Structures are given as C-alpha cells and as structure tokens.
PDB file of C-alpha atoms in Angstrom:
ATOM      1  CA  UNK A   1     -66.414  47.257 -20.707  1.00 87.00           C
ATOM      2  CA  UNK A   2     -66.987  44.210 -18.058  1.00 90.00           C
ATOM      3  CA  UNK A   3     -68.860  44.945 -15.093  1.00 92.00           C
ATOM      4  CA  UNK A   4     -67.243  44.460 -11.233  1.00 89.00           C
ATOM      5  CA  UNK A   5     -69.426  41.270 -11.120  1.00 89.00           C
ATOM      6  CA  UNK A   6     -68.336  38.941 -13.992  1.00 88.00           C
ATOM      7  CA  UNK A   7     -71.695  37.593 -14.332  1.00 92.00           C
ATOM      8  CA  UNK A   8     -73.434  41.006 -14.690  1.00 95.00           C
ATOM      9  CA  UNK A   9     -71.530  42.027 -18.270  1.00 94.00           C
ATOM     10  CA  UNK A  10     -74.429  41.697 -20.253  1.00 95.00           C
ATOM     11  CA  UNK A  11     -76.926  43.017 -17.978  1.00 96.00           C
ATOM     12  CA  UNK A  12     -74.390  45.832 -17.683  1.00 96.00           C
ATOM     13  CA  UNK A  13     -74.502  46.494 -21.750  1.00 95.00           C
ATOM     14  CA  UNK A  14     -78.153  45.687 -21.888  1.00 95.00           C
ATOM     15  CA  UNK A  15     -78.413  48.957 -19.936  1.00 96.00           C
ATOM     16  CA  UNK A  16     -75.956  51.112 -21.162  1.00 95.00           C
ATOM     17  CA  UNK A  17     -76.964  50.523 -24.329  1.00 94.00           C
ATOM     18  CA  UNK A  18     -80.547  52.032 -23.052  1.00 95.00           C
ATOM     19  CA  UNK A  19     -78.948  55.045 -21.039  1.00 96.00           C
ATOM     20  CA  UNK A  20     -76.945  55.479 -23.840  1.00 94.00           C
ATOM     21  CA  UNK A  21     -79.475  56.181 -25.957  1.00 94.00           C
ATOM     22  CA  UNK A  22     -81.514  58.241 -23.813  1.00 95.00           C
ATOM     23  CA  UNK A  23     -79.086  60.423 -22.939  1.00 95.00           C
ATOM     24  CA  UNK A  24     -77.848  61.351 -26.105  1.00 94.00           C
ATOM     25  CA  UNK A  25     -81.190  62.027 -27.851  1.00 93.00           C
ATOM     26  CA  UNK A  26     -83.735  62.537 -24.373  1.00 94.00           C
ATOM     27  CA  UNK A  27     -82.109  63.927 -21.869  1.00 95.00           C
ATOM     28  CA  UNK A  28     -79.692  66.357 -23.781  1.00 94.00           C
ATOM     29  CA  UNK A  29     -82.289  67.265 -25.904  1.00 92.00           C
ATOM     30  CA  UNK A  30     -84.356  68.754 -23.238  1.00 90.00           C
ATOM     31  CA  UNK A  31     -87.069  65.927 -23.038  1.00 89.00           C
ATOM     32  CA  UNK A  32     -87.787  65.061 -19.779  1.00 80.00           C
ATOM     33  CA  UNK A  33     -90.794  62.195 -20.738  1.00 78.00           C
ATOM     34  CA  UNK A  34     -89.950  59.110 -18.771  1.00 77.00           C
ATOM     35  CA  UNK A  35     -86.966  56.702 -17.950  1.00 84.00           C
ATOM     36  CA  UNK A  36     -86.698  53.897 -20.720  1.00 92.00           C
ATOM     37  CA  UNK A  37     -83.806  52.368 -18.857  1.00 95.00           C
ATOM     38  CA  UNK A  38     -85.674  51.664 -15.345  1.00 93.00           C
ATOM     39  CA  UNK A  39     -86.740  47.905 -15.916  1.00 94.00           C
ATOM     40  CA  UNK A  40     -83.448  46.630 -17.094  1.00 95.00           C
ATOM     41  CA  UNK A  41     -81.482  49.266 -14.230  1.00 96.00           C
ATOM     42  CA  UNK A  42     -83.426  47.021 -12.009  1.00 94.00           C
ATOM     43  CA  UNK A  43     -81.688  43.715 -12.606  1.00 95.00           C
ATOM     44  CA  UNK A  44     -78.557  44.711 -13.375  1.00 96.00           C
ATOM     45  CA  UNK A  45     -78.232  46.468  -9.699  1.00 94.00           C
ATOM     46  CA  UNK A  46     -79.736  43.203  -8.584  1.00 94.00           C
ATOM     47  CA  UNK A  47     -76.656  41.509  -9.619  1.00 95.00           C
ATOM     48  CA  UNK A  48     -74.014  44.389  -9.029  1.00 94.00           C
ATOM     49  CA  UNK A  49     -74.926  44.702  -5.397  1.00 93.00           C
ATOM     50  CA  UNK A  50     -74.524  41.084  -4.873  1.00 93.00           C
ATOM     51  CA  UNK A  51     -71.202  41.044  -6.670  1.00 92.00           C
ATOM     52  CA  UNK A  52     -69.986  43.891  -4.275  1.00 92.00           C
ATOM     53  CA  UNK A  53     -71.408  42.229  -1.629  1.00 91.00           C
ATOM     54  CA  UNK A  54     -69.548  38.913  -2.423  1.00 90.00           C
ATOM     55  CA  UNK A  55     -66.333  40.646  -3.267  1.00 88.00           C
ATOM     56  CA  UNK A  56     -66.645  42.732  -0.111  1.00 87.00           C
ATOM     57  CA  UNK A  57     -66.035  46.236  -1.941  1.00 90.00           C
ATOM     58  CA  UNK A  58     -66.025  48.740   0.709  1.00 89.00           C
ATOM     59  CA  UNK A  59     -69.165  50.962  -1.105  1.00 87.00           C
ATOM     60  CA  UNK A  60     -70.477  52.134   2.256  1.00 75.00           C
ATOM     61  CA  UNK A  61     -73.195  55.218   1.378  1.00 52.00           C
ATOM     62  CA  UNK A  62     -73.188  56.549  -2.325  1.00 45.00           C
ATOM     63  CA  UNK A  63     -73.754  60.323  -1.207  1.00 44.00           C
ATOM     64  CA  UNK A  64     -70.542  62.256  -1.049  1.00 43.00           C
ATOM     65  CA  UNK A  65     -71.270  65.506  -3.537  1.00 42.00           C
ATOM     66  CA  UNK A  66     -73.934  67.669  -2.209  1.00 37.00           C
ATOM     67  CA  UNK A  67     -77.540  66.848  -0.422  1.00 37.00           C
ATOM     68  CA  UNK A  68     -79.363  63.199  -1.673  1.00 35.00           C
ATOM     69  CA  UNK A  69     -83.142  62.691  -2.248  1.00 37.00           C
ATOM     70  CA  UNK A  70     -82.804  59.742   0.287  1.00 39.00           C
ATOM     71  CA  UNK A  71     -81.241  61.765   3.523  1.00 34.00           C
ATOM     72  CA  UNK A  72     -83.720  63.370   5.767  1.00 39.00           C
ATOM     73  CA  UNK A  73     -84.000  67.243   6.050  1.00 39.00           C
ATOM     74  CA  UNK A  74     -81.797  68.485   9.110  1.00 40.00           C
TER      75      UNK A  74
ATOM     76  CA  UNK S   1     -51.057  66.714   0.706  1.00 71.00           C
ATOM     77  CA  UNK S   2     -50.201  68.023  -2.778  1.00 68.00           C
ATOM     78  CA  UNK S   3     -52.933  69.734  -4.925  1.00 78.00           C
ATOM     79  CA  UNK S   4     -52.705  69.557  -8.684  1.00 82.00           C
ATOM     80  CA  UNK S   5     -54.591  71.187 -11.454  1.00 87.00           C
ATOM     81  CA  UNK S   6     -54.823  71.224 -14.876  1.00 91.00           C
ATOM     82  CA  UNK S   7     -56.941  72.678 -17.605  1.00 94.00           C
ATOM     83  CA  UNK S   8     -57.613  71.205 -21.214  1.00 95.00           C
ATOM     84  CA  UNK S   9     -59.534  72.471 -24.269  1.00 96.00           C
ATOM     85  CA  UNK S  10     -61.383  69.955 -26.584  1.00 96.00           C
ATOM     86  CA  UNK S  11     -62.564  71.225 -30.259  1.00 96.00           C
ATOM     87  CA  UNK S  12     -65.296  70.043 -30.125  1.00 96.00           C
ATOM     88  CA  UNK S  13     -68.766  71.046 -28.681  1.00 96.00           C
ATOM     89  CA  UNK S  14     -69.833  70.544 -25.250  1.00 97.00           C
ATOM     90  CA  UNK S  15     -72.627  68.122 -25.783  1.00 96.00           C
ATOM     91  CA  UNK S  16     -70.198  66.011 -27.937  1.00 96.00           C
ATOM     92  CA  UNK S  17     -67.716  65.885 -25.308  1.00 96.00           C
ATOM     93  CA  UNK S  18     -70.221  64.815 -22.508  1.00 96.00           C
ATOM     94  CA  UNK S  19     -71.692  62.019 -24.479  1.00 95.00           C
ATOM     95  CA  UNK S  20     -67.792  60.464 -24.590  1.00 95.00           C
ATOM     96  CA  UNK S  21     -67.014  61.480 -21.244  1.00 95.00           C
ATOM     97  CA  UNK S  22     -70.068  59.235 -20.374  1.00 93.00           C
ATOM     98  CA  UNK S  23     -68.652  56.185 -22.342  1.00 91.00           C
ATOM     99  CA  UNK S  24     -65.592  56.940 -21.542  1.00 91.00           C
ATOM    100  CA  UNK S  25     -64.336  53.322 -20.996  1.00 89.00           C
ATOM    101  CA  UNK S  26     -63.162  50.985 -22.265  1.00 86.00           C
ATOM    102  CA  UNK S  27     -60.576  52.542 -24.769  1.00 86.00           C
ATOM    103  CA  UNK S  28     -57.150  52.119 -25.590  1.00 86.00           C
ATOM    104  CA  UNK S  29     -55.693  54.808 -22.925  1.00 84.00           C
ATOM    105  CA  UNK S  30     -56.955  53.418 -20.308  1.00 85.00           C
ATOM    106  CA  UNK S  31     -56.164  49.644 -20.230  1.00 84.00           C
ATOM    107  CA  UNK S  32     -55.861  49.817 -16.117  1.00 84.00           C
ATOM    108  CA  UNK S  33     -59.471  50.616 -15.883  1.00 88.00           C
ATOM    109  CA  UNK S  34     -61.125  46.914 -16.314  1.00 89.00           C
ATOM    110  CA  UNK S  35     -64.253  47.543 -14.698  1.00 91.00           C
ATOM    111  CA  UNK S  36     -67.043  50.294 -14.383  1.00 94.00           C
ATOM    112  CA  UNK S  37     -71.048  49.838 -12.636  1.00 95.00           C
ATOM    113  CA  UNK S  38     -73.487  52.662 -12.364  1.00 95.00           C
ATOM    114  CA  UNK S  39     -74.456  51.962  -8.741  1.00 95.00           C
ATOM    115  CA  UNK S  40     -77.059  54.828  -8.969  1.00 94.00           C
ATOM    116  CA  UNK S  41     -78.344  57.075 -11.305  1.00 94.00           C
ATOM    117  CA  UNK S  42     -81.503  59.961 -10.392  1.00 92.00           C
ATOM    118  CA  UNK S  43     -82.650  63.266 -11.400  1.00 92.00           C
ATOM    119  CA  UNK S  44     -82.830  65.787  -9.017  1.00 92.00           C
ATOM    120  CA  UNK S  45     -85.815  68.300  -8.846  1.00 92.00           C
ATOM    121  CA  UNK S  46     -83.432  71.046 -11.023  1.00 92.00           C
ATOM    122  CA  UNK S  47     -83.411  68.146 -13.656  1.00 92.00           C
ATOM    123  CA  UNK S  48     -79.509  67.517 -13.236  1.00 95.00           C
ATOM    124  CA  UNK S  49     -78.479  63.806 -13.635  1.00 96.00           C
ATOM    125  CA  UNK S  50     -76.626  62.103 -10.893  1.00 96.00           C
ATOM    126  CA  UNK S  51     -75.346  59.231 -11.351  1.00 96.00           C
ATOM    127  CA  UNK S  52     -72.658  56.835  -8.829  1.00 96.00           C
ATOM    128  CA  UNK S  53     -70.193  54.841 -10.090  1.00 96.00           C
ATOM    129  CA  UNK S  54     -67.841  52.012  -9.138  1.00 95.00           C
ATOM    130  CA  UNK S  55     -64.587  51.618 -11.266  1.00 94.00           C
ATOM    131  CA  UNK S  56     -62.374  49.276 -10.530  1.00 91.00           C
ATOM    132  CA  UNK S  57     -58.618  48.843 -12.035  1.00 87.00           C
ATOM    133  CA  UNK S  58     -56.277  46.772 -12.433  1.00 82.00           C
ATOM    134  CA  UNK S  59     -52.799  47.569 -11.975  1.00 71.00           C
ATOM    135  CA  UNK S  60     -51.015  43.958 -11.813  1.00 70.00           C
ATOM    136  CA  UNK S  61     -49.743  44.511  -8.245  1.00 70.00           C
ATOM    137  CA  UNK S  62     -47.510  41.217  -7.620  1.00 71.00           C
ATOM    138  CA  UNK S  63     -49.192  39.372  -4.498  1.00 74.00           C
ATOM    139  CA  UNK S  64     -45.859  40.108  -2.303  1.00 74.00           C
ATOM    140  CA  UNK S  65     -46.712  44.082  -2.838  1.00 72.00           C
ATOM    141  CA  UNK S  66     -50.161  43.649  -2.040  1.00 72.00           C
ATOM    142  CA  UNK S  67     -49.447  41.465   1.048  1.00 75.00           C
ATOM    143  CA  UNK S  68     -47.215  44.349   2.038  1.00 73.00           C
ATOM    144  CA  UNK S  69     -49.682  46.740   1.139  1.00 72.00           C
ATOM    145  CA  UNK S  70     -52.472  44.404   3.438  1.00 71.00           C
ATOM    146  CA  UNK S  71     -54.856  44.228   0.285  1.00 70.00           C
ATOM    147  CA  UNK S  72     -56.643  41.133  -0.294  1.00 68.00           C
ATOM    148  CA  UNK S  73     -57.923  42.831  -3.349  1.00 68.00           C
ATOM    149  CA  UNK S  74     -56.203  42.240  -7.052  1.00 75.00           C
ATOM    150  CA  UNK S  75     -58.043  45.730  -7.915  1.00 82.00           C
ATOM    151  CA  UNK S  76     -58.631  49.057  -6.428  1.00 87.00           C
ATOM    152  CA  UNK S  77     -61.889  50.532  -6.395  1.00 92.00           C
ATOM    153  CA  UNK S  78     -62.791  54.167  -7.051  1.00 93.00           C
ATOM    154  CA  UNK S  79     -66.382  55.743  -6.576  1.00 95.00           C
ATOM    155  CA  UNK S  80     -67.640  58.608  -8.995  1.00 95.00           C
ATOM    156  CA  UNK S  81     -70.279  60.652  -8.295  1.00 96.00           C
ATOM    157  CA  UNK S  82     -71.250  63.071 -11.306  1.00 97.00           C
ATOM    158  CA  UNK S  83     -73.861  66.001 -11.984  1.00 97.00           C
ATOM    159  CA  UNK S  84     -75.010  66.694 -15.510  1.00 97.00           C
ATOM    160  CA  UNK S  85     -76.461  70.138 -15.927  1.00 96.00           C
ATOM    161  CA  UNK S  86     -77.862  70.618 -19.228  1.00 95.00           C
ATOM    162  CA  UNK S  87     -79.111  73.855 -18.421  1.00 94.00           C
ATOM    163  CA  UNK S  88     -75.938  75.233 -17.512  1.00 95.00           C
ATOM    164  CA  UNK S  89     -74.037  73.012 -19.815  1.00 97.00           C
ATOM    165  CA  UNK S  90     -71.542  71.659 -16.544  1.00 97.00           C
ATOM    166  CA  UNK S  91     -71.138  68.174 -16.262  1.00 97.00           C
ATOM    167  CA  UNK S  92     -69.279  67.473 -12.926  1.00 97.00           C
ATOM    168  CA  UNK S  93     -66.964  64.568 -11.714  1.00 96.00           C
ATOM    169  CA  UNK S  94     -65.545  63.942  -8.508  1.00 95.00           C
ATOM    170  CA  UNK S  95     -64.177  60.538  -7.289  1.00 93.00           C
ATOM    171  CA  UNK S  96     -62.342  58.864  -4.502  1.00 93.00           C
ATOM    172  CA  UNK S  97     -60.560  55.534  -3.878  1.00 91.00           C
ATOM    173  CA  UNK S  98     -62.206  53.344  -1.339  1.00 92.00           C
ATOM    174  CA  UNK S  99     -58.899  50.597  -1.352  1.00 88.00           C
ATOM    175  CA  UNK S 100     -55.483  51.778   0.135  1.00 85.00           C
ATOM    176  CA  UNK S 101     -57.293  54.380   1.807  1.00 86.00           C
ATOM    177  CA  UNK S 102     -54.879  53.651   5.011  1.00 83.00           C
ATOM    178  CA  UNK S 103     -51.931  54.316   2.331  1.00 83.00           C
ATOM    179  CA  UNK S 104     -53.192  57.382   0.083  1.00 84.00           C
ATOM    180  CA  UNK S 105     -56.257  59.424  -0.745  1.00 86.00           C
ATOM    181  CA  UNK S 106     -56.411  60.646  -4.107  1.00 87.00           C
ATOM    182  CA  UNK S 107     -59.747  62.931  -4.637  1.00 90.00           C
ATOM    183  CA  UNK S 108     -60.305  64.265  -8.133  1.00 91.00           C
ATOM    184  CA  UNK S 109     -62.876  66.660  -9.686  1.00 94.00           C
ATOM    185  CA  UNK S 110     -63.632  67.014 -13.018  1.00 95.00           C
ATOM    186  CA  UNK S 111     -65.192  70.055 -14.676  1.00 97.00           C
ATOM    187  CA  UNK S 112     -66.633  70.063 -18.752  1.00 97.00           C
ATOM    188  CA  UNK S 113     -68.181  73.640 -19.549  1.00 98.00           C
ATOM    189  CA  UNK S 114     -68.078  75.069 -22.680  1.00 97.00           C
ATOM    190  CA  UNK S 115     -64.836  77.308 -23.131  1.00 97.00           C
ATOM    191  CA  UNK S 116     -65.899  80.990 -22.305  1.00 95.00           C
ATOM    192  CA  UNK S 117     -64.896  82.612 -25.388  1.00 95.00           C
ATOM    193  CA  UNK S 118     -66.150  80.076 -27.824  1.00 95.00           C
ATOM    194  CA  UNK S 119     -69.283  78.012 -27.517  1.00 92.00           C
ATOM    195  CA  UNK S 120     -68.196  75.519 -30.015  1.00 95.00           C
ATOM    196  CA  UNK S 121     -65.083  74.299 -28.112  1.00 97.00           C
ATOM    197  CA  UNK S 122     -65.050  72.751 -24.127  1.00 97.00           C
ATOM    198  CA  UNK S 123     -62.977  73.489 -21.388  1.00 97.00           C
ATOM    199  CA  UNK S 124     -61.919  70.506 -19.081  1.00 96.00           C
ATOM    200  CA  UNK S 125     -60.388  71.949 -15.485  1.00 95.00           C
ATOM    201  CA  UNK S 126     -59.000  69.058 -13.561  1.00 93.00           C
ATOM    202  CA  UNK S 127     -58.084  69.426  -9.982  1.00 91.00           C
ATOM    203  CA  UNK S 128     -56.739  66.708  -7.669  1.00 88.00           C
ATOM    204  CA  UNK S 129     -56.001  66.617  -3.659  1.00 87.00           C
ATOM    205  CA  UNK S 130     -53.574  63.797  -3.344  1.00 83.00           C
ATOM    206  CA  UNK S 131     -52.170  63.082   0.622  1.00 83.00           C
ATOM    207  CA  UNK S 132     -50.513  59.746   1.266  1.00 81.00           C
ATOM    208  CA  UNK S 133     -50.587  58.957   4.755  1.00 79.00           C
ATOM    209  CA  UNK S 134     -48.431  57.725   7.568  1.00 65.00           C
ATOM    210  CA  UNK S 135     -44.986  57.406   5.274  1.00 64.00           C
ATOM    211  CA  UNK S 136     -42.173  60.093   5.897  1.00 58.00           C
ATOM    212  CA  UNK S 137     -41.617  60.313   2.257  1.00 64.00           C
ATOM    213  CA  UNK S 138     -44.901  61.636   1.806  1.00 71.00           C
ATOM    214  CA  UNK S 139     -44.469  65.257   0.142  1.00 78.00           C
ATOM    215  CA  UNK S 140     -41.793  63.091  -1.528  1.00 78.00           C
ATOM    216  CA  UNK S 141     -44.465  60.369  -3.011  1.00 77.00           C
ATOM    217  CA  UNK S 142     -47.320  63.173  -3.123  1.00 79.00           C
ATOM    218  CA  UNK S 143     -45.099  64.968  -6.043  1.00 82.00           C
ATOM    219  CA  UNK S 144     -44.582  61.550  -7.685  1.00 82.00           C
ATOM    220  CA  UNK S 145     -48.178  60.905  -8.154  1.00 81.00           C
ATOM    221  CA  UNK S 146     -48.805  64.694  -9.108  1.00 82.00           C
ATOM    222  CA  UNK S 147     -46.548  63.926 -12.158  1.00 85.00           C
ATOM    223  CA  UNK S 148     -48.548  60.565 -12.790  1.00 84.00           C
ATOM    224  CA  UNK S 149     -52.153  62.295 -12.948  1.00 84.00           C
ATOM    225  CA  UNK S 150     -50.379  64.716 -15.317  1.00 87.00           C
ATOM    226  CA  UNK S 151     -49.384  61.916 -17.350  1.00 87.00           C
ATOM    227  CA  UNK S 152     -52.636  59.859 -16.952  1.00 86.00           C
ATOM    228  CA  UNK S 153     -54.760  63.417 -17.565  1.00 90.00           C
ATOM    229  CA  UNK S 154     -53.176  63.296 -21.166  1.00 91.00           C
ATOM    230  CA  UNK S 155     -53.962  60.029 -21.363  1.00 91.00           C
ATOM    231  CA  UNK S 156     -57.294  60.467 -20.497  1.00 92.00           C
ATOM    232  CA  UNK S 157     -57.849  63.495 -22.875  1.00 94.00           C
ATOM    233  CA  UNK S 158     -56.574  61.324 -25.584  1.00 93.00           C
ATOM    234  CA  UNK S 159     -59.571  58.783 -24.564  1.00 93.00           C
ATOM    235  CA  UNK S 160     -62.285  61.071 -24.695  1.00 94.00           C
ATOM    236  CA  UNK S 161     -60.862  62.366 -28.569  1.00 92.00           C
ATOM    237  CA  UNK S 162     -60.906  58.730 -29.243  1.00 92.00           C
ATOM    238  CA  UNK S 163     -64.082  57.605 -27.833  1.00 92.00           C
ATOM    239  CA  UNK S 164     -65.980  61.015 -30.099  1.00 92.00           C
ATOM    240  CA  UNK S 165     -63.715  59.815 -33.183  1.00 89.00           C
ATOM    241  CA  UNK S 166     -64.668  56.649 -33.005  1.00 87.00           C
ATOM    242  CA  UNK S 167     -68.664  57.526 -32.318  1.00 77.00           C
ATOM    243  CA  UNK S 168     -69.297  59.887 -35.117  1.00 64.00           C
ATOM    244  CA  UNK S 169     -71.071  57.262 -37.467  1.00 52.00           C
ATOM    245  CA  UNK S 170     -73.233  55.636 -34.439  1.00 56.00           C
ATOM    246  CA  UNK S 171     -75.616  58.126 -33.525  1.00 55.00           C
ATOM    247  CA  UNK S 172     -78.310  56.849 -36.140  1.00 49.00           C
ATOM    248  CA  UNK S 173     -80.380  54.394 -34.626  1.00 49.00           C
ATOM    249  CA  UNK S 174     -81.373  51.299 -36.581  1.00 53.00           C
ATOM    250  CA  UNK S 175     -84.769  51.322 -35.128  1.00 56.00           C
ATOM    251  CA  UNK S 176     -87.181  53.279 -32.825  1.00 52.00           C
ATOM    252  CA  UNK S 177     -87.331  51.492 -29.548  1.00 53.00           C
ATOM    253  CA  UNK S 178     -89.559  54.301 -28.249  1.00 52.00           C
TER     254      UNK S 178
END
C-alpha cells in the first residue's frame, strides 16, 4: 500500500512492518514493554507531514473521537 | 441526512479479525483506496491504542466533474481515528471525509466485538450518517449512497476474509528483532 506522499512508501512499510509486528505478538498479547516502532514512526511522519503539507490536504487537528493527551483540561 | 446500519458476523476470532482490519489495505476489494498514513498513533493511560489515519482514494473523477465539483484534488481524503481495547476486546473506527465536504458528509463508525453468544466468532456493526448538502435532490442522493455503502460494506467484509486468508502462514517470524 503507497503512502499519500510518493516518496514516503518505503518509510511507510519500514514501519508497518514494525507495528505490525508489535501488535500482533506485544500489544495483543498483553505486553505493554516499550514501543519498537518509535525511531522509524519518527521519519516517516517527517516525510508524511511534508507531503500533506505540499499537497495541501485539509488535516486540520487529528482529535475528533473522545478527549486527546495533547488538549488541556477544561 | 440518511442513517444506515448494518451488522456482519466473521468466523473467525476477534483477535484474528483485528489484526486484518489493521492491514486492511491494499487488497483486491478495495482498488479505490490507493493510499493510507498513520498520522498518529498513542496509548492512552487505560492502555487502548489510538491511532489517526489519512486514506486517500481514487475514484478517476474526469477533470470536467471535478472542475464542477471545485476540487483541485484527483483524490479524496478520509481521516480515521480508531480505539483498540484489548481488555474489552472492541476495536473502534470512525472516519470522515475532509474533500467535498461543501458537497456531502459521510461519517462512519465501525464496531469489532466478539459476537455475544460465541467467543470464537466477531460481530462487525456498521453505522453511517450520510447528509449531502445544498442540492434539492438530497434525500434523493442520500438513499443512493446508502445503497453504495451497502454494496462497498460487502466489499469490505470480503477484504478483511481475504486479508486473514491470505495471512495465516505469516505469523512466524524469520528472526527475533527484539
């Protein structure tokens, strides 16, 4: 599956392949010990957000199910 | 605004299904979808998994419909937000277009629990608020694309059969990364 930003395909796999993986035999298995995936997460974003960015995809906030770690307490 | 709903039972178990539902694309079903990003993935403090995605797909809108339709755009975008509870066993979808949003609104939520009577097999509920906006054909249009999502939720229940067919033999890994 190609990513939005043609030139973030194979950082996109690179990562999946790691999520993938963790969250078949980690996360559903009940272990909670760290994130594998968090380096190579890292530069694949870097590239998606420039590709949205550049394409002008209207992403404005990412928070639209329920309350977010990043909005303040009201 | 029309609201359709739908409910679907895989044979398979629950964790099976969610593993496909999470690689859902690409697959044969779905050749419209031609592009999918995690834009954000977390755990909250109840250890659920969010994660945000961007799909995008491709319908093959000639330019003179999307000039009519004032989209610069070949694709249209959808964001996903989901919640996997593996506690509870719920994994949760719910997405939104963010192109043609001046035309039509189509907000879906998607609902994988094991079925109620049998632990072994998963119930999918699908529900769907669909208004298209400013036209006077709308409850007209609204029913159209009620009897798409019925089409496209077979499709789509096809995919996720497909995607745990085809990923029975893969789950050994060649080598211990960690």
């Amino acid at each position: 599956m190609n990513s939005v930003g043609e030139a973030c395909t194979e950082l996109k796999r690179e990562y999946d392949q790691c999520f993938n993986r963790w969250f078949a035999e980690k996360f559903l298995k009940g272990d909670r010990s760290g994130d594998p995936c968090t380096d190579s997460f890292r530069k694949y974003q870097r590239c998606v957000q420039k590709a949205i960015r550049d394409k002008d995809i209207p992403i404005d906030g990412v928070d639209f199910m329920g309350p977010s770690k990043d909005k303040p307490e009201s | 605004m029309k609201i359709w709903s739908t409910e679907h039972v895989f044979s398979y178990p629950w964790e099976t299904v969610i593993k496909a539902a999470m690689r859902k694309y690409p697959n044969p079903m779905n050749p419209n979808v031609v592009g999918v990003d995690v834009l954000d993935r977390s755990l909250d403090e109840e250890g659920r998994l969010h994660s945000h995605r961007l799909l995008s797909t491709e319908w093959g809108l000639p330019s003179i419909v999307r000039a009519i339709l004032g989209t610069s755009h070949t694709q249209t975008y959808v964001k996903e937000h989901s919640i996997v509870d593996p506690e509870e066993k719920k994994m949760e979808l719910c997405s939104t277009n963010i192109t043609l949003t001046n035309l039509i609104s189509v907000d879906e939520r998607l609902l994988y629990r094991p079925h109620p009577d049998n632990p072994e097999v998963t119930v999918l509920t699908q529900e769907a608020i669909i208004t298209v906006k400013g036209v006077s054909l709308s409850s007209y249009l609204e029913g159209m694309m009620a009897r798409r999502m019925s089409a496209n939720a077979r499709k789509g229940w096809d995919a996720i059969e497909w995607i745990i067919q085809n990923s029975e033999r893969e789950n050994v890994p060649l080598c211990d990364l960690y």
